[in-house]
Amino acid sequence: MTPHDLIAAFDKLAEAADGIMRVRELVLELAVRGKLVAQHSNDEPATALLERVEARRAALVEAGRLRRSKKLPLITGEDIQFELPPGWRWARLGTLFIKISDGTHHSPPNGPVGDHLYVTAKNIKEDGVSLRDITYVSTHVHDEIFARCDPELGDVLYVKDGATTGVVTVNDLDRPFSLLSSVGLLKVGGLFDAWWACWAMRSPFFYDQVRGAMSGSAIQRVTLTKLNRALLPVPPLAEQRRIVGRVDELMGLLNRLEAARNAREGTRAALRDAALAALQDADTPEEVEVAWARIASHIHELFTDPADVEPLRQTVLQLAVRGRLVPQDPNDESAETLLGHVAKARQEALAQKKARFARDRADFHEADELPNGWAWAPLQDLFRFIDYRGKTPRKTESGVLLITAKNVRDGYVKEEPREYVAPSTYDEWMTRGIPRPGDILFTTEAPMGKAALVDIGDRFALAQRIIDLQPYGTIDTRYMMWVLLSPWFQARLAERATGMTATGIKAEKLKLIRVPVPPSAEQDRIANKVDELRALLDRLERRLAKAKNSLEAAAAAAVHHLEF
């Protein structure tokens, strides 16, 4: 791929998530390598330009207006990273610019009024110096502390300290101002194109040098010494101007492509959110069917990013727990009848001392309304809590599998990390109850609120921060797992959680959270529908991820295979 091919493909590359950024960087990389515009053999070579800079610097030193600078290291073969076009020359910044300095290293008194502008890193923007939130210093402060900077119109300003290190622009202020040391002042002296220098210093080539020269841990900074030693490939002055014109043209095109892409994304996001809202607000299964059909018919236009799928997943679960996902059947045995069967199984567990109840409020009333035939029940009425929290058994290199909170994800048990306990430890440890296939594993902390069905055939041990919810009677644990993962239940969980850095839920509080219980047959229909829709959404997410990765790979390949 040639630079011409790449520029012709701008509109396609711009559709990648980071496409615009990549192409901007590539334009600047082409610029500093001399691949963006044609070279003209009659251009005055860069050597003559650098000689004029040196002559101007010597004259200023002779006149006492500039201190003699320290000698910079010679440029060796090890410094040169690529071959330059005819007429170009490598130069260190301290050779190219008349002078490199910065402002005061101590913030002087400044305020909303004064005699001179006081420029800091926050005022340096890519399109010039911003006067928003600017402050001022007095003439006395300016003359005593900042006289050595002497910024002029057209100088290059470079943020060399702080969160925005590397931002560079051309001074467009035609009045005196003072600087803080976070901003480097690079004096052009009118001898070359300041915007060419600015674009070159924004290139990946220059940024990589600066990144390697950064120091500091909490606050990144680049010293004046390192700036003076940094390298730039210098083109003839006439070519600098041609480069600036071409870069401005291409950056303008990219800005328009980005604006158009953002406008399309904004419209798409608004339509997607409206479709989701219609689905969420549906009051009956029939309305849900209509809203879902509307989404399904436009799903490829509304959902274009893998991240778009998760809100739809959450909406499906929210509809499930509200009884809006499938139609009710008046012939179904009611939830009250089901809970009566469950109560008998629970009484047997209590008689065998396999269950312990938390004290509940006799006058508790759930405000949310349920569909006909549904009922409320606290989790402790539906599940035996097998709780191994408190500590984790001693681990070994092999033996019996140990399931920890790190293994339990949303709807599945993750194989990694694989940890084990010794068989003898398993026998000593697993005395509170043995998980069975179909039980629900629920994490109570780090992270809180993950749930998955037990689908492990072999025996396994449970670590702390996990509770095994073992159903009494014929409770459909697939349905209940989706209830536990729904936004509705997660909100109630958060209300009862404790802790700041790592929130958790106590078993006694978890037991008392009431959940909506449909008739047994409807639980099965809901679980089947959720499984069906989530499988569809999983396929959609994989397709979107593949398309996104392909687009990003194409953008990366275009950059990688570019014929410099």
Coordinates of C-alpha atoms in Angstrom, one line a residue:
M1 CA 0.0 0.0 0.0
T2 CA 1.3 3.4 -1.0
P3 CA 0.6 6.7 0.8
H4 CA -1.8 7.6 -2.1
D5 CA -3.7 4.3 -1.6
L6 CA -3.9 5.0 2.2
I7 CA -5.3 8.5 1.7
A8 CA -7.8 7.2 -0.8
A9 CA -9.0 4.7 1.8
F10 CA -9.5 7.3 4.6
D11 CA -13.2 7.0 4.7
K12 CA -13.1 3.2 5.2
L13 CA -10.3 3.3 7.8
A14 CA -12.1 6.0 9.7
E15 CA -14.9 3.5 10.5
A16 CA -12.6 1.5 12.8
A17 CA -12.9 2.4 16.5
D18 CA -9.4 4.0 16.5
G19 CA -9.2 4.5 12.8
I20 CA -9.2 8.3 12.8
M21 CA -6.5 8.3 15.5
R22 CA -4.4 5.8 13.5
V23 CA -4.7 7.7 10.3
R24 CA -3.8 11.1 12.0
E25 CA -0.7 9.5 13.4
L26 CA 0.2 8.0 10.0
V27 CA -0.2 11.3 8.2
L28 CA 2.3 12.9 10.6
E29 CA 4.6 9.9 10.2
L30 CA 4.6 10.3 6.4
A31 CA 5.2 14.0 6.9
V32 CA 8.4 13.5 9.0
R33 CA 9.7 10.8 6.6
G34 CA 9.3 13.0 3.5
K35 CA 6.6 10.8 2.0
L36 CA 3.6 13.2 2.1
V37 CA 4.5 15.7 -0.7
A38 CA 6.8 15.7 -3.6
Q39 CA 10.4 16.9 -3.3
H40 CA 11.6 19.6 -5.6
S41 CA 15.3 19.6 -6.7
N42 CA 15.4 23.4 -6.9
D43 CA 14.4 23.8 -3.2
E44 CA 17.1 25.3 -1.0
P45 CA 18.5 22.4 1.1
A46 CA 17.9 22.2 4.9
T47 CA 21.6 22.8 5.4
A48 CA 21.3 26.4 4.4
L49 CA 18.4 26.9 6.8
L50 CA 20.3 25.4 9.7
E51 CA 23.3 27.6 8.9
R52 CA 21.0 30.7 9.1
V53 CA 19.7 29.5 12.5
E54 CA 23.3 29.1 13.7
A55 CA 24.3 32.5 12.4
R56 CA 21.3 34.2 14.1
R57 CA 22.1 32.4 17.4
A58 CA 25.8 33.5 17.2
A59 CA 24.7 37.1 16.6
L60 CA 22.4 37.1 19.6
V61 CA 25.2 35.7 21.8
E62 CA 27.6 38.4 20.5
A63 CA 25.0 41.1 21.3
G64 CA 24.6 39.7 24.8
R65 CA 20.9 38.9 24.2
L66 CA 21.5 35.1 24.5
R67 CA 23.7 32.9 26.6
R68 CA 26.0 30.6 24.8
S69 CA 24.4 27.2 24.9
K70 CA 26.2 23.9 25.8
K71 CA 27.5 21.8 23.0
L72 CA 25.0 19.1 22.0
P73 CA 26.1 15.5 21.2
L74 CA 27.0 14.8 17.6
I75 CA 24.4 12.9 15.6
T76 CA 25.8 9.3 15.0
G77 CA 24.6 6.4 12.9
E78 CA 22.9 4.9 16.0
D79 CA 20.7 8.0 16.3
I80 CA 19.4 7.8 12.7
Q81 CA 16.3 5.7 12.4
F82 CA 15.4 6.1 8.7
E83 CA 16.9 7.4 5.5
L84 CA 16.0 11.0 4.6
P85 CA 15.1 12.4 1.2
P86 CA 17.6 14.5 -0.7
G87 CA 17.9 18.0 0.7
W88 CA 16.8 17.0 4.2
R89 CA 19.0 16.9 7.3
W90 CA 18.8 15.5 10.8
A91 CA 19.1 18.1 13.6
R92 CA 18.7 18.2 17.3
L93 CA 16.0 20.6 18.6
G94 CA 18.7 22.7 20.3
T95 CA 20.3 23.2 16.9
L96 CA 17.1 23.8 15.0
F97 CA 15.5 26.4 17.4
I98 CA 17.2 29.6 18.3
K99 CA 16.5 29.0 22.0
I100 CA 14.7 26.5 24.2
S101 CA 13.6 27.7 27.7
D102 CA 10.6 27.5 30.0
G103 CA 8.9 29.7 32.7
T104 CA 9.2 30.0 36.4
H105 CA 9.6 26.9 38.6
H106 CA 7.6 28.6 41.3
S107 CA 4.0 29.7 40.7
P108 CA 4.0 33.5 41.3
P109 CA 1.0 35.5 42.6
N110 CA -1.6 35.5 39.9
G111 CA -5.3 36.2 39.6
P112 CA -8.2 37.2 37.3
V113 CA -6.8 40.6 36.6
G114 CA -3.3 42.0 36.0
D115 CA -0.9 43.4 33.4
H116 CA 0.3 40.2 31.7
L117 CA -1.2 36.9 30.8
Y118 CA 0.0 33.9 32.8
V119 CA 0.1 30.8 30.6
T120 CA 0.3 27.3 32.1
A121 CA -0.1 23.8 30.7
K122 CA -3.9 23.9 30.9
N123 CA -3.9 26.8 28.4
I124 CA -1.9 24.9 25.7
K125 CA -4.3 23.4 23.2
E126 CA -3.6 21.9 19.8
D127 CA -5.1 24.9 17.9
G128 CA -3.3 27.6 19.9
V129 CA -3.2 29.2 23.4
S130 CA -6.6 29.2 25.1
L131 CA -7.6 32.2 27.1
R132 CA -10.3 30.2 28.9
D133 CA -9.6 30.3 32.7
I134 CA -6.5 32.4 32.0
T135 CA -4.9 34.3 34.9
Y136 CA -2.7 37.4 35.1
V137 CA 0.5 38.6 36.8
S138 CA 1.7 42.1 37.5
T139 CA 4.3 43.9 35.4
H140 CA 6.8 43.7 38.3
V141 CA 6.5 39.9 38.5
H142 CA 6.7 39.6 34.7
D143 CA 9.8 41.7 34.3
E144 CA 11.7 40.1 37.2
I145 CA 10.9 36.4 36.7
F146 CA 9.9 35.9 33.1
A147 CA 12.0 38.2 31.0
R148 CA 14.2 35.3 30.0
C149 CA 11.3 33.7 28.1
D150 CA 10.4 36.6 25.9
P151 CA 7.7 34.6 23.9
E152 CA 7.0 36.0 20.4
L153 CA 4.2 35.4 17.9
G154 CA 5.0 32.1 16.1
D155 CA 7.1 30.4 18.8
V156 CA 6.4 26.8 19.6
L157 CA 4.9 26.0 23.0
Y158 CA 5.4 22.4 24.3
V159 CA 3.8 21.0 27.5
K160 CA 6.7 19.2 29.2
D161 CA 5.3 18.5 32.6
G162 CA 2.1 17.0 33.9
A163 CA -0.9 15.1 32.6
T164 CA -0.8 16.7 29.2
T165 CA 2.9 16.3 28.5
G166 CA 3.5 16.2 24.8
V167 CA 0.8 18.7 23.7
V168 CA 2.4 21.2 21.3
T169 CA 1.1 24.2 19.5
V170 CA 2.2 27.5 17.9
N171 CA 1.9 30.7 19.9
D172 CA -0.9 32.8 18.4
L173 CA -0.9 35.5 21.0
D174 CA 0.3 38.9 19.8
R175 CA 0.8 40.3 23.4
P176 CA 3.4 39.6 26.1
F177 CA 2.7 36.7 28.5
S178 CA 4.5 34.8 31.2
L179 CA 5.0 31.1 31.5
L180 CA 5.0 28.4 34.2
S181 CA 7.8 25.9 33.9
S182 CA 5.4 23.2 32.8
V183 CA 5.5 24.8 29.4
G184 CA 8.6 24.8 27.2
L185 CA 9.2 27.8 24.9
L186 CA 11.0 26.9 21.6
K187 CA 11.9 30.1 19.7
V188 CA 11.6 29.9 16.0
G189 CA 13.0 33.3 15.2
G190 CA 11.0 33.5 11.9
L191 CA 13.6 31.2 10.2
F192 CA 11.4 28.2 9.5
D193 CA 7.7 27.2 9.5
A194 CA 6.6 26.9 13.1
W195 CA 3.5 24.8 12.2
W196 CA 5.8 22.3 10.4
A197 CA 7.8 22.0 13.6
C198 CA 4.5 21.6 15.6
W199 CA 3.2 18.8 13.3
A200 CA 6.6 17.1 13.4
M201 CA 6.6 17.2 17.2
R202 CA 3.2 15.6 17.2
S203 CA 4.3 12.6 15.1
P204 CA 4.7 9.1 16.6
F205 CA 8.4 9.3 15.7
F206 CA 8.9 12.3 18.0
Y207 CA 6.5 11.1 20.7
D208 CA 8.4 7.9 21.0
Q209 CA 11.6 9.8 21.7
V210 CA 9.9 12.0 24.3
R211 CA 8.2 9.0 26.0
G212 CA 11.6 7.3 26.4
A213 CA 13.0 10.6 27.9
M214 CA 10.2 11.0 30.4
S215 CA 11.0 10.9 34.1
G216 CA 8.9 10.9 37.2
S217 CA 6.3 8.4 38.5
A218 CA 3.3 10.4 39.7
I219 CA 3.9 13.3 37.3
Q220 CA 5.6 12.7 34.0
R221 CA 8.0 15.4 32.7
V222 CA 10.5 16.1 30.0
T223 CA 13.5 18.2 30.9
L224 CA 14.9 21.1 28.8
T225 CA 18.1 19.1 28.4
K226 CA 16.2 16.2 26.8
L227 CA 14.2 18.5 24.6
N228 CA 17.4 20.1 23.3
R229 CA 18.8 16.6 22.5
A230 CA 15.7 15.3 20.7
L231 CA 16.0 14.7 17.0
L232 CA 13.9 15.9 14.1
P233 CA 14.4 15.3 10.3
V234 CA 14.4 18.8 8.8
P235 CA 13.1 19.4 5.2
P236 CA 13.9 22.4 3.1
L237 CA 11.9 25.5 4.0
A238 CA 9.8 25.4 0.8
E239 CA 8.9 21.8 1.4
Q240 CA 8.0 22.5 5.1
R241 CA 5.4 24.9 3.7
R242 CA 4.1 22.3 1.3
I243 CA 3.9 19.7 4.1
V244 CA 2.0 22.1 6.4
G245 CA -0.5 22.8 3.6
R246 CA -1.0 19.0 2.9
V247 CA -1.2 18.1 6.6
D248 CA -3.8 20.9 7.2
E249 CA -5.8 19.6 4.2
L250 CA -5.7 15.9 5.3
M251 CA -6.4 16.8 9.0
G252 CA -9.4 18.8 7.9
L253 CA -10.7 15.8 5.9
L254 CA -10.2 13.6 8.9
N255 CA -12.0 16.1 11.1
R256 CA -15.0 16.1 8.7
L257 CA -15.0 12.2 8.6
E258 CA -14.9 12.1 12.4
A259 CA -17.7 14.6 12.7
A260 CA -19.8 12.6 10.2
R261 CA -19.1 9.4 12.0
N262 CA -20.0 10.9 15.4
A263 CA -23.2 12.3 13.9
R264 CA -24.1 8.9 12.5
E265 CA -23.3 7.3 15.9
G266 CA -25.4 9.8 17.7
T267 CA -28.4 9.1 15.5
R268 CA -27.9 5.4 15.8
A269 CA -27.5 5.6 19.6
A270 CA -30.7 7.6 19.9
L271 CA -32.6 5.1 17.8
R272 CA -31.2 2.2 19.7
D273 CA -32.0 3.8 23.1
A274 CA -35.5 4.5 21.9
A275 CA -36.0 0.9 20.8
L276 CA -34.6 -0.3 24.1
A277 CA -36.9 2.0 26.1
A278 CA -39.9 0.7 24.2
L279 CA -38.9 -2.8 25.0
Q280 CA -38.3 -2.0 28.7
D281 CA -41.6 -0.2 29.0
A282 CA -43.7 -3.0 27.5
D283 CA -46.5 -4.0 29.9
T284 CA -47.5 -7.3 28.4
P285 CA -45.8 -10.2 26.7
E286 CA -47.6 -9.2 23.5
E287 CA -46.1 -5.7 23.7
V288 CA -42.7 -7.2 24.3
E289 CA -43.1 -9.4 21.2
V290 CA -43.9 -6.3 19.1
A291 CA -41.0 -4.3 20.5
W292 CA -38.6 -7.2 20.1
A293 CA -39.7 -7.7 16.5
R294 CA -39.0 -4.0 15.8
I295 CA -35.5 -4.4 17.2
A296 CA -34.9 -7.7 15.4
S297 CA -35.8 -6.2 12.1
H298 CA -33.2 -3.4 12.5
I299 CA -30.7 -5.2 14.7
H300 CA -27.8 -4.8 12.3
E301 CA -28.3 -1.0 12.0
L302 CA -29.1 -0.4 15.7
F303 CA -26.4 -2.6 17.2
T304 CA -22.9 -2.1 15.7
D305 CA -20.6 -2.4 18.6
P306 CA -20.2 -5.4 21.0
A307 CA -20.8 -3.1 23.9
D308 CA -24.3 -2.3 22.6
V309 CA -25.4 -5.9 23.4
E310 CA -25.1 -5.8 27.2
P311 CA -28.0 -3.4 27.8
L312 CA -30.2 -5.6 25.7
R313 CA -29.2 -8.6 27.8
Q314 CA -30.0 -6.7 30.9
T315 CA -33.4 -5.7 29.5
V316 CA -34.2 -9.4 28.7
L317 CA -33.6 -10.3 32.4
Q318 CA -35.6 -7.3 33.6
L319 CA -38.5 -8.4 31.5
A320 CA -38.2 -12.0 32.8
V321 CA -38.5 -11.1 36.4
R322 CA -41.5 -8.8 35.7
G323 CA -43.4 -11.6 34.0
R324 CA -43.3 -9.8 30.6
L325 CA -41.2 -12.2 28.6
V326 CA -43.6 -15.0 28.0
P327 CA -47.5 -15.3 28.1
Q328 CA -49.1 -16.5 31.3
D329 CA -51.2 -19.7 31.1
P330 CA -54.3 -19.7 33.4
N331 CA -54.1 -23.5 33.6
D332 CA -50.7 -23.4 35.3
E333 CA -50.6 -24.6 38.9
S334 CA -50.1 -21.4 40.9
A335 CA -46.9 -20.3 42.7
E336 CA -48.7 -20.6 46.0
T337 CA -49.3 -24.3 45.4
L338 CA -45.6 -24.7 44.4
L339 CA -44.5 -22.9 47.5
G340 CA -46.6 -25.3 49.6
H341 CA -44.6 -28.3 48.1
V342 CA -41.4 -26.4 48.7
A343 CA -42.3 -25.8 52.3
K344 CA -42.6 -29.6 52.9
A345 CA -39.1 -30.2 51.6
R346 CA -37.8 -27.3 53.7
Q347 CA -39.4 -28.7 56.8
E348 CA -37.6 -32.0 56.3
A349 CA -34.3 -30.1 56.0
L350 CA -35.0 -28.2 59.2
A351 CA -35.9 -31.4 61.0
Q352 CA -32.6 -32.9 59.9
K353 CA -30.9 -29.6 61.0
K354 CA -29.6 -29.0 57.5
A355 CA -31.0 -25.5 57.3
R356 CA -31.0 -22.4 59.5
F357 CA -33.5 -19.5 59.2
A358 CA -32.8 -15.8 59.5
R359 CA -35.4 -13.9 61.5
D360 CA -37.8 -12.3 59.1
R361 CA -40.4 -9.5 59.5
A362 CA -43.9 -10.8 59.9
D363 CA -45.4 -7.6 58.5
F364 CA -43.2 -7.3 55.4
H365 CA -45.0 -6.1 52.2
E366 CA -43.3 -6.0 48.8
A367 CA -44.4 -2.9 46.9
D368 CA -43.9 -4.2 43.3
E369 CA -47.0 -5.9 41.8
L370 CA -46.8 -9.4 40.4
P371 CA -48.6 -11.1 37.5
N372 CA -51.5 -13.3 38.3
G373 CA -50.5 -16.6 39.8
W374 CA -47.1 -15.4 41.0
A375 CA -46.0 -15.0 44.6
W376 CA -43.2 -13.4 46.7
A377 CA -40.8 -15.6 48.7
P378 CA -37.6 -14.8 50.6
L379 CA -34.6 -16.8 49.3
Q380 CA -34.3 -18.8 52.5
D381 CA -37.8 -20.2 51.8
L382 CA -36.6 -21.5 48.4
F383 CA -33.0 -22.6 49.0
R384 CA -30.8 -24.2 51.5
F385 CA -27.8 -22.0 52.1
I386 CA -24.6 -24.1 52.0
D387 CA -22.1 -21.5 53.2
Y388 CA -18.3 -22.0 53.5
R389 CA -17.4 -18.4 54.0
G390 CA -14.9 -17.3 56.6
K391 CA -11.7 -18.8 55.3
T392 CA -10.4 -20.7 52.3
P393 CA -8.9 -24.2 52.8
R394 CA -5.2 -24.7 52.3
K395 CA -4.4 -25.1 48.5
T396 CA -2.2 -27.7 46.8
E397 CA -0.7 -28.2 43.4
S398 CA -3.2 -31.0 42.5
G399 CA -6.1 -32.9 44.1
V400 CA -9.8 -32.0 44.3
L401 CA -10.9 -28.9 42.4
L402 CA -11.4 -25.7 44.4
I403 CA -14.1 -23.3 43.2
T404 CA -13.5 -19.7 44.3
A405 CA -15.3 -16.4 43.6
K406 CA -12.9 -15.8 40.7
N407 CA -14.4 -18.8 38.9
V408 CA -18.0 -17.8 39.1
R409 CA -19.1 -15.4 36.3
D410 CA -22.5 -14.3 35.0
G411 CA -24.2 -17.5 34.1
Y412 CA -21.2 -19.9 33.9
V413 CA -18.3 -21.3 35.9
K414 CA -15.0 -20.3 34.5
E415 CA -12.3 -23.0 34.3
E416 CA -9.4 -20.6 35.2
P417 CA -7.8 -20.1 37.6
R418 CA -7.6 -23.8 38.5
E419 CA -6.8 -24.4 42.1
Y420 CA -6.9 -27.5 44.3
V421 CA -7.1 -28.9 47.8
A422 CA -5.8 -32.3 49.0
P423 CA -8.4 -35.1 49.1
S424 CA -8.0 -35.3 52.9
T425 CA -8.6 -31.5 53.2
Y426 CA -11.8 -32.0 51.1
D427 CA -13.1 -34.6 53.5
E428 CA -12.3 -32.4 56.5
W429 CA -13.6 -29.2 54.9
M430 CA -16.8 -30.1 53.1
T431 CA -18.9 -30.9 56.1
R432 CA -21.7 -28.3 55.8
G433 CA -23.2 -29.7 52.7
I434 CA -22.2 -31.0 49.2
P435 CA -23.1 -29.0 46.1
R436 CA -25.2 -30.9 43.5
P437 CA -25.6 -30.4 39.8
G438 CA -28.2 -27.7 39.2
D439 CA -27.5 -25.8 42.4
I440 CA -26.7 -22.1 42.1
L441 CA -23.3 -20.8 43.1
F442 CA -23.6 -17.2 44.3
T443 CA -20.6 -14.9 45.1
T444 CA -21.1 -12.6 48.2
E445 CA -17.9 -10.5 47.8
A446 CA -15.0 -9.7 45.4
P447 CA -17.0 -9.7 43.2
M448 CA -20.5 -9.6 44.7
G449 CA -23.6 -10.8 42.9
K450 CA -22.2 -13.3 40.3
A451 CA -24.3 -16.5 39.9
A452 CA -23.9 -19.7 37.9
L453 CA -25.4 -23.2 37.8
V454 CA -23.3 -26.1 39.1
D455 CA -22.5 -28.1 36.0
I456 CA -19.4 -29.9 37.3
G457 CA -19.7 -33.7 37.3
D458 CA -16.7 -34.3 39.6
R459 CA -16.6 -33.4 43.3
F460 CA -15.2 -30.0 44.2
A461 CA -14.6 -27.9 47.2
L462 CA -16.0 -24.4 47.9
A463 CA -13.8 -21.5 49.0
Q464 CA -15.0 -18.4 51.0
R465 CA -17.2 -15.7 49.5
I466 CA -19.4 -18.3 47.7
I467 CA -22.7 -19.7 48.8
D468 CA -24.2 -22.8 47.3
L469 CA -28.0 -22.3 46.9
Q470 CA -29.5 -25.8 47.0
P471 CA -33.2 -25.7 46.0
Y472 CA -36.0 -27.2 48.1
G473 CA -38.4 -29.2 46.0
T474 CA -38.8 -28.4 42.3
I475 CA -37.7 -24.7 42.0
D476 CA -36.3 -24.1 38.5
T477 CA -32.7 -23.0 39.3
R478 CA -32.2 -21.8 35.7
Y479 CA -35.0 -19.3 36.2
M480 CA -33.7 -18.3 39.6
M481 CA -30.2 -17.8 38.4
W482 CA -31.4 -15.3 35.9
V483 CA -33.4 -13.6 38.6
L484 CA -30.3 -13.3 40.7
L485 CA -28.4 -11.8 37.8
S486 CA -31.1 -9.4 36.8
P487 CA -30.8 -5.6 37.3
W488 CA -33.9 -5.8 39.6
F489 CA -32.2 -8.2 42.0
Q490 CA -28.7 -6.6 41.7
A491 CA -30.2 -3.3 42.8
R492 CA -31.8 -4.9 45.9
L493 CA -28.5 -6.6 46.6
A494 CA -26.6 -3.3 46.5
E495 CA -29.1 -1.7 48.9
R496 CA -28.2 -4.3 51.5
A497 CA -24.4 -4.6 50.9
T498 CA -21.8 -3.3 53.2
G499 CA -18.1 -2.3 52.8
M500 CA -16.3 0.5 50.9
T501 CA -13.4 -0.9 48.9
A502 CA -14.9 -4.4 48.6
T503 CA -18.7 -4.5 49.0
G504 CA -20.2 -7.7 50.3
I505 CA -23.5 -9.1 51.4
K506 CA -24.0 -11.0 54.7
A507 CA -25.8 -14.4 54.4
E508 CA -28.4 -13.3 56.9
K509 CA -29.4 -10.3 54.7
L510 CA -29.2 -12.3 51.5
K511 CA -31.6 -14.9 52.9
L512 CA -34.4 -12.3 53.4
I513 CA -34.4 -10.8 50.0
R514 CA -37.7 -11.6 48.4
V515 CA -37.8 -12.8 44.8
P516 CA -40.7 -13.2 42.4
V517 CA -41.8 -16.8 42.0
P518 CA -43.9 -17.7 39.0
P519 CA -45.8 -21.0 38.6
S520 CA -43.5 -23.9 38.0
A521 CA -44.4 -24.3 34.3
E522 CA -43.9 -20.6 33.7
Q523 CA -40.5 -20.7 35.3
D524 CA -39.5 -23.3 32.7
R525 CA -40.9 -21.2 29.8
I526 CA -39.1 -18.1 31.1
A527 CA -35.8 -19.9 31.5
N528 CA -36.1 -21.3 28.0
K529 CA -36.9 -17.9 26.5
V530 CA -34.0 -16.3 28.3
D531 CA -31.7 -19.0 27.1
E532 CA -33.0 -18.6 23.5
L533 CA -32.6 -14.8 23.5
R534 CA -29.2 -14.8 25.2
A535 CA -27.9 -17.3 22.7
L536 CA -29.1 -15.0 19.9
L537 CA -27.4 -12.0 21.6
D538 CA -24.2 -14.0 22.2
R539 CA -24.1 -14.7 18.5
L540 CA -24.7 -11.1 17.7
E541 CA -21.9 -10.0 20.1
R542 CA -19.5 -12.4 18.5
R543 CA -20.4 -11.2 15.0
L544 CA -20.0 -7.6 16.0
A545 CA -16.7 -8.3 17.8
K546 CA -15.4 -10.2 14.7
A547 CA -16.4 -7.3 12.4
K548 CA -14.8 -4.7 14.7
N549 CA -11.6 -6.7 15.0
S550 CA -11.5 -7.2 11.2
L551 CA -11.9 -3.5 10.7
E552 CA -9.2 -2.6 13.3
A553 CA -6.9 -5.3 11.8
A554 CA -7.4 -3.8 8.4
A555 CA -6.5 -0.4 9.7
A556 CA -3.4 -1.8 11.5
A557 CA -2.4 -3.8 8.4
A558 CA -2.7 -0.7 6.2
V559 CA -0.3 1.1 8.5
H560 CA 2.0 -1.9 8.9
H561 CA 2.3 -2.6 5.2
L562 CA 2.6 1.0 4.1
E563 CA 5.5 1.4 1.6
F564 CA 7.6 4.0 3.3

